[in-house]
C-alpha cells in the first residue's frame, strides 16, 4: 500500500504524467479514493515552486551550455505556441484553463514555463496553476472512478 502511494505520488510529480497518471494508477491499485486524490493533487501542486526555483536559479546557469540552451529554446517555443494565445488573451483565466486540460503537453510544467516566459506574477500564477491542477485532478479522478464502475 505505501509503495503504491509513493508510486502514485511520483507519477504526479513526473513531467511524463502529473496527476493525470498518478490518480488512475492509485485508484487502479485499490487505494482509498480520497487519499489518492489528496496525495496526487498535493504532489502535483509541489511542481510549481520547484519549477519556478529551477527556472529562476538553475536555468540561468545552465543556459551557458549550448546543448541545454538549444533544448530550452525548443521547449520555450513549444510552450509559447501551445499556451501563448490563451494566456495573453485571457491572462489568469487562460492559465487556469491551460493547466486544467487533462491532455499531454498541458499541466503545471507547461503552466510554470508559461509563467516564466510571460513574466506573470508568481502568486497569481501559483493560484491559477493550483486551481487548474485541482480542476484537472477532479476531471481525471471522476472519469477514472466512473470508468472503474462501468467496468465492474
Short mmCIF file of C-alpha atoms in Angstrom, two decimals:
data_model
loop_
_atom_site.label_atom_id
_atom_site.label_comp_id
_atom_site.label_asym_id
_atom_site.label_seq_id
_atom_site.Cartn_x
_atom_site.Cartn_y
_atom_site.Cartn_z
CA UNK A 1 0.00 0.00 0.00
CA UNK A 2 2.69 2.50 0.97
CA UNK A 3 4.61 1.56 -2.16
CA UNK A 4 1.56 2.28 -4.33
CA UNK A 5 1.04 5.66 -2.64
CA UNK A 6 4.67 6.60 -3.29
CA UNK A 7 4.44 5.49 -6.93
CA UNK A 8 1.20 7.47 -7.43
CA UNK A 9 2.89 10.50 -5.86
CA UNK A 10 5.97 10.13 -8.05
CA UNK A 11 3.80 9.89 -11.18
CA UNK A 12 2.06 13.09 -10.03
CA UNK A 13 5.38 14.92 -9.76
CA UNK A 14 6.71 13.48 -13.01
CA UNK A 15 6.62 15.61 -16.16
CA UNK A 16 5.59 12.43 -18.01
CA UNK A 17 2.25 12.10 -16.28
CA UNK A 18 1.48 14.50 -13.46
CA UNK A 19 -1.75 13.74 -11.59
CA UNK A 20 -3.25 12.65 -14.93
CA UNK A 21 -1.35 9.38 -14.48
CA UNK A 22 -0.88 9.32 -10.68
CA UNK A 23 -4.61 9.34 -9.93
CA UNK A 24 -5.56 6.45 -12.25
CA UNK A 25 -2.56 4.48 -11.02
CA UNK A 26 -3.58 4.94 -7.38
CA UNK A 27 -7.24 4.15 -8.00
CA UNK A 28 -6.47 1.07 -10.08
CA UNK A 29 -4.09 -0.09 -7.34
CA UNK A 30 -7.04 -0.22 -4.95
CA UNK A 31 -6.02 2.68 -2.73
CA UNK A 32 -8.56 4.81 -0.87
CA UNK A 33 -10.14 7.13 -3.43
CA UNK A 34 -9.86 10.24 -1.23
CA UNK A 35 -6.28 9.51 -0.22
CA UNK A 36 -5.32 9.08 -3.87
CA UNK A 37 -6.87 12.43 -4.79
CA UNK A 38 -5.23 14.28 -1.88
CA UNK A 39 -1.75 12.77 -2.38
CA UNK A 40 -1.69 13.16 -6.17
CA UNK A 41 -3.14 16.69 -6.10
CA UNK A 42 -0.69 17.76 -3.37
CA UNK A 43 2.28 16.25 -5.18
CA UNK A 44 1.28 17.94 -8.43
CA UNK A 45 0.96 21.34 -6.68
CA UNK A 46 4.56 20.98 -5.42
CA UNK A 47 5.79 21.07 -9.01
CA UNK A 48 5.10 24.80 -9.41
CA UNK A 49 7.50 26.07 -6.71
CA UNK A 50 10.12 23.53 -7.78
CA UNK A 51 9.85 24.61 -11.42
CA UNK A 52 9.97 28.31 -10.52
CA UNK A 53 13.13 27.71 -8.47
CA UNK A 54 14.65 25.78 -11.37
CA UNK A 55 13.68 28.40 -13.97
CA UNK A 56 14.82 31.39 -11.92
CA UNK A 57 18.01 29.99 -10.40
CA UNK A 58 19.37 26.98 -12.24
CA UNK A 59 18.10 27.78 -15.73
CA UNK A 60 20.22 30.95 -15.92
CA UNK A 61 23.32 28.99 -15.03
CA UNK A 62 22.57 26.09 -17.39
CA UNK A 63 21.90 28.39 -20.36
CA UNK A 64 25.68 28.78 -20.66
CA UNK A 65 25.86 25.32 -22.21
CA UNK A 66 24.90 25.07 -25.86
CA UNK A 67 23.13 21.71 -25.72
CA UNK A 68 20.96 22.90 -22.80
CA UNK A 69 20.30 26.25 -24.44
CA UNK A 70 19.06 24.59 -27.65
CA UNK A 71 16.73 22.31 -25.67
CA UNK A 72 15.47 25.22 -23.54
CA UNK A 73 14.71 27.32 -26.63
CA UNK A 74 12.84 24.39 -28.18
CA UNK A 75 10.73 23.90 -25.02
CA UNK A 76 10.11 27.66 -24.73
CA UNK A 77 8.87 27.86 -28.31
CA UNK A 78 6.56 24.86 -27.80
CA UNK A 79 5.17 26.42 -24.61
CA UNK A 80 4.58 29.79 -26.29
CA UNK A 81 2.87 28.19 -29.28
CA UNK A 82 0.73 25.89 -27.14
CA UNK A 83 -0.29 28.36 -24.48
CA UNK A 84 0.65 31.82 -25.69
CA UNK A 85 -2.61 32.92 -27.31
CA UNK A 86 -4.81 31.74 -24.45
CA UNK A 87 -2.66 33.18 -21.71
CA UNK A 88 -2.03 36.51 -23.43
CA UNK A 89 -5.70 36.94 -24.30
CA UNK A 90 -7.30 35.67 -21.08
CA UNK A 91 -4.47 36.08 -18.54
CA UNK A 92 -5.27 34.44 -15.21
CA UNK A 93 -8.27 32.52 -16.58
CA UNK A 94 -6.33 31.41 -19.64
CA UNK A 95 -3.61 29.98 -17.43
CA UNK A 96 -6.19 28.09 -15.32
CA UNK A 97 -7.81 26.68 -18.46
CA UNK A 98 -4.47 25.70 -20.00
CA UNK A 99 -3.32 23.86 -16.86
CA UNK A 100 -6.77 22.31 -16.36
CA UNK A 101 -6.95 20.47 -19.70
CA UNK A 102 -6.00 16.85 -18.92
CA UNK A 103 -4.02 16.27 -22.11
CA UNK A 104 -0.31 15.69 -22.76
CA UNK A 105 1.61 18.94 -23.09
CA UNK A 106 -0.62 20.86 -20.73
CA UNK A 107 -0.42 20.97 -16.96
CA UNK A 108 1.70 22.54 -14.30
CA UNK A 109 5.03 22.06 -16.07
CA UNK A 110 3.82 23.95 -19.14
CA UNK A 111 1.98 26.41 -16.89
CA UNK A 112 5.18 27.11 -14.95
CA UNK A 113 7.15 27.64 -18.15
CA UNK A 114 4.41 29.97 -19.43
CA UNK A 115 4.51 31.86 -16.11
CA UNK A 116 8.25 32.34 -16.51
CA UNK A 117 8.12 33.28 -20.20
CA UNK A 118 5.20 35.71 -19.90
CA UNK A 119 6.52 37.15 -16.62
CA UNK A 120 3.27 36.56 -14.75
CA UNK A 121 3.35 37.44 -11.04
CA UNK A 122 4.24 34.31 -9.10
CA UNK A 123 1.45 34.48 -6.53
CA UNK A 124 -1.19 34.97 -9.18
CA UNK A 125 0.34 32.21 -11.29
CA UNK A 126 0.54 29.86 -8.30
CA UNK A 127 -3.17 30.34 -7.63
CA UNK A 128 -4.01 29.85 -11.32
CA UNK A 129 -1.86 26.72 -11.55
CA UNK A 130 -3.30 25.30 -8.33
CA UNK A 131 -6.88 25.87 -9.50
CA UNK A 132 -6.03 24.34 -12.88
CA UNK A 133 -4.42 21.32 -11.22
CA UNK A 134 -7.43 20.92 -8.92
CA UNK A 135 -9.91 21.02 -11.80
CA UNK A 136 -7.80 18.66 -13.91
CA UNK A 137 -7.45 16.28 -10.95
CA UNK A 138 -11.22 16.30 -10.37
CA UNK A 139 -11.84 15.53 -14.05
CA UNK A 140 -9.34 12.65 -14.09
CA UNK A 141 -10.45 11.34 -10.67
CA UNK A 142 -14.18 11.35 -11.57
CA UNK A 143 -13.58 9.91 -15.03
CA UNK A 144 -11.42 7.10 -13.64
CA UNK A 145 -13.94 6.28 -10.90
CA UNK A 146 -16.83 6.23 -13.37
CA UNK A 147 -14.86 4.08 -15.78
CA UNK A 148 -13.98 1.65 -12.99
CA UNK A 149 -17.67 1.40 -12.01
CA UNK A 150 -18.60 0.79 -15.65
CA UNK A 151 -16.04 -1.97 -15.99
CA UNK A 152 -17.34 -3.76 -12.88
#
